[in-house]
């Protein structure tokens, strides 16, 4: 069951002062995939400085683009078959249901920034390829090479390994042994839903971020350089609204990460938000999404993070090792959590996180720096 938008609750919270009831006190919330702590912190600083939820998502994802989080976000990572790095990103405003996104963006580092410009300055949702680069240039972004020594070395190694792994099937020459160019054989043997073991792909990933402002505005976004050695032109789930991320102020938000070619067929972030709209808690919503995918693709790997309007969050993971969250406790202190996940089939959320934080297992911490910022924020935001 969908409840009324979260707007009223934080307002109430402000009116009541610094000792509101426990169930109202989880906002703002920042939640992102992977141990990208600097991204979480950047989003937090943006909120603390008076920025909107959209601003926070943009600065968080942009931080990952600059710092090349895990090599899987930003320039110099995941070269495609031709050796080029291309970027996908999306940002969604859950208040207006406006979305900006770019796919297969070339030679521009700040993909989430370009996505934000699509949102702010066009009535379109998604721009792709060279034309997206032209758009970016017209918006003042620099056109520059995204290759680095690292991405070039990855690509040469791949060529030296006979272009293994790759993402072709049912082609001549045999793509499991040789490089292309490939052609379809005259008689294509149908292989049903045979699924290539994606073990080689575990390294690729994406930042997915959800931010809920203390006033209840919700935004979500993603940024990635896709998968290594993808076929040029491939766009993953990340820039697709409802797949990579989704946000709706009435309900909450979700973001997904993992095998994007499979993920996008199930529109998982939209589906998770819809489960929450029907009354599921965030953990169950995330879990149901993954189990739907696994019915068809038992070897699927991926994860979904979910948060509802009241700031409760959950996750279900077949791959993630860590999550970072940052949110207010009900007494206006900030909790910054590093949640270590337990491998395949990990799920959980707030309750589990609190329990774990209680057992001193070092899965969470609050740095002095965060404490300082928290006080700053209390003065700044706590008074309106
Ligand atoms: C996080 O930011 C700090 C300071 O800006 C930097 O020194 C550090 O390398 C960053 N961490 C990562 C994983 O990029
Ligand atoms: C990249 O490689 C070139 C030559 O192969 C070298 O001159 C340059 O210093 C390298 N750059 C970095 C950042 O390592
Ligand atoms: C959000 O999830 C929490 C935890 O499951 C639940 O207690 C709360 O009622 C949910 N909020 C809404 C608005 O559904
Ligand atoms: C306020 O937050 C701190 C730090 O998270 C916690 O230790 C403390 O118990 C909280 N205060 C109350 C009244 O619960």
Short mmCIF file of N, CA, C and O and ligand atoms in Angstrom, two decimals, residues 1-4 9 250-251 276 279-283 308-313 350, ligand 3:
data_model
loop_
_atom_site.label_atom_id
_atom_site.label_comp_id
_atom_site.label_asym_id
_atom_site.label_seq_id
_atom_site.Cartn_x
_atom_site.Cartn_y
_atom_site.Cartn_z
N UNK A 1 0.84 -1.21 0.00
CA UNK A 1 0.00 0.00 0.00
C UNK A 1 0.87 1.25 0.00
O UNK A 1 1.74 1.43 0.83
N UNK A 2 0.59 2.11 -0.93
CA UNK A 2 1.35 3.37 -0.97
C UNK A 2 0.82 4.29 0.12
O UNK A 2 -0.38 4.40 0.33
N UNK A 3 1.74 4.91 0.78
CA UNK A 3 1.32 5.89 1.76
C UNK A 3 1.39 7.28 1.16
O UNK A 3 1.86 7.46 0.05
N UNK A 4 0.96 8.25 1.90
CA UNK A 4 1.11 9.64 1.45
C UNK A 4 2.60 9.94 1.30
O UNK A 4 3.42 9.33 1.94
N UNK A 9 6.10 14.16 6.85
CA UNK A 9 6.77 13.62 8.03
C UNK A 9 7.99 14.43 8.44
O UNK A 9 8.09 14.85 9.59
N UNK A 250 6.47 9.42 -4.12
CA UNK A 250 5.32 8.81 -3.45
C UNK A 250 5.69 7.50 -2.76
O UNK A 250 4.96 7.05 -1.88
N UNK A 251 6.79 6.88 -3.21
CA UNK A 251 7.08 5.53 -2.74
C UNK A 251 8.51 5.36 -2.22
O UNK A 251 8.73 4.91 -1.09
N UNK A 276 7.32 -1.94 -3.53
CA UNK A 276 7.21 -1.10 -2.31
C UNK A 276 5.88 -0.34 -2.32
O UNK A 276 5.25 -0.17 -1.28
N UNK A 279 3.30 -2.21 -0.80
CA UNK A 279 3.41 -2.46 0.63
C UNK A 279 4.57 -3.32 1.08
O UNK A 279 4.73 -3.57 2.27
N UNK A 280 5.39 -3.79 0.14
CA UNK A 280 6.54 -4.59 0.56
C UNK A 280 7.58 -3.70 1.24
O UNK A 280 7.75 -2.54 0.87
N UNK A 281 8.30 -4.25 2.19
CA UNK A 281 9.41 -3.48 2.76
C UNK A 281 10.58 -3.52 1.76
O UNK A 281 10.61 -4.34 0.85
N UNK A 282 11.54 -2.61 1.92
CA UNK A 282 12.59 -2.50 0.91
C UNK A 282 13.39 -3.79 0.69
O UNK A 282 13.72 -4.12 -0.45
N UNK A 283 13.68 -4.52 1.74
CA UNK A 283 14.46 -5.75 1.57
C UNK A 283 13.70 -6.78 0.73
O UNK A 283 14.25 -7.37 -0.20
N UNK A 308 12.66 3.27 0.98
CA UNK A 308 11.31 3.82 0.90
C UNK A 308 11.26 5.25 1.46
O UNK A 308 12.25 5.74 2.01
N UNK A 309 10.12 5.90 1.28
CA UNK A 309 10.01 7.33 1.63
C UNK A 309 10.36 7.65 3.07
O UNK A 309 10.75 8.78 3.36
N UNK A 310 10.18 6.69 3.95
CA UNK A 310 10.49 6.98 5.35
C UNK A 310 11.97 6.73 5.66
O UNK A 310 12.39 6.88 6.80
N UNK A 311 12.73 6.36 4.65
CA UNK A 311 14.17 6.26 4.83
C UNK A 311 14.65 4.88 5.24
O UNK A 311 15.81 4.70 5.58
N UNK A 312 13.75 3.90 5.22
CA UNK A 312 14.22 2.53 5.47
C UNK A 312 14.83 2.00 4.18
O UNK A 312 14.37 2.32 3.10
N UNK A 313 15.86 1.18 4.32
CA UNK A 313 16.48 0.67 3.11
C UNK A 313 16.76 -0.81 3.22
O UNK A 313 16.79 -1.38 4.32
N UNK A 350 18.00 -2.26 7.29
CA UNK A 350 18.28 -1.53 8.49
C UNK A 350 18.42 -2.37 9.75
O UNK A 350 19.32 -2.17 10.52
C1 LIG B 3 9.40 1.57 4.94
O1 LIG B 3 9.94 0.35 5.34
C2 LIG B 3 9.91 0.15 6.73
C3 LIG B 3 10.70 -1.10 7.03
O2 LIG B 3 10.15 -2.18 6.46
C4 LIG B 3 8.46 0.10 7.19
O3 LIG B 3 8.41 -0.08 8.58
C5 LIG B 3 7.78 1.41 6.81
O4 LIG B 3 6.42 1.35 7.13
C6 LIG B 3 7.94 1.65 5.32
N1 LIG B 3 7.43 2.96 5.00
C7 LIG B 3 6.42 3.13 4.17
C8 LIG B 3 5.98 4.54 3.95
O5 LIG B 3 5.85 2.19 3.64
#
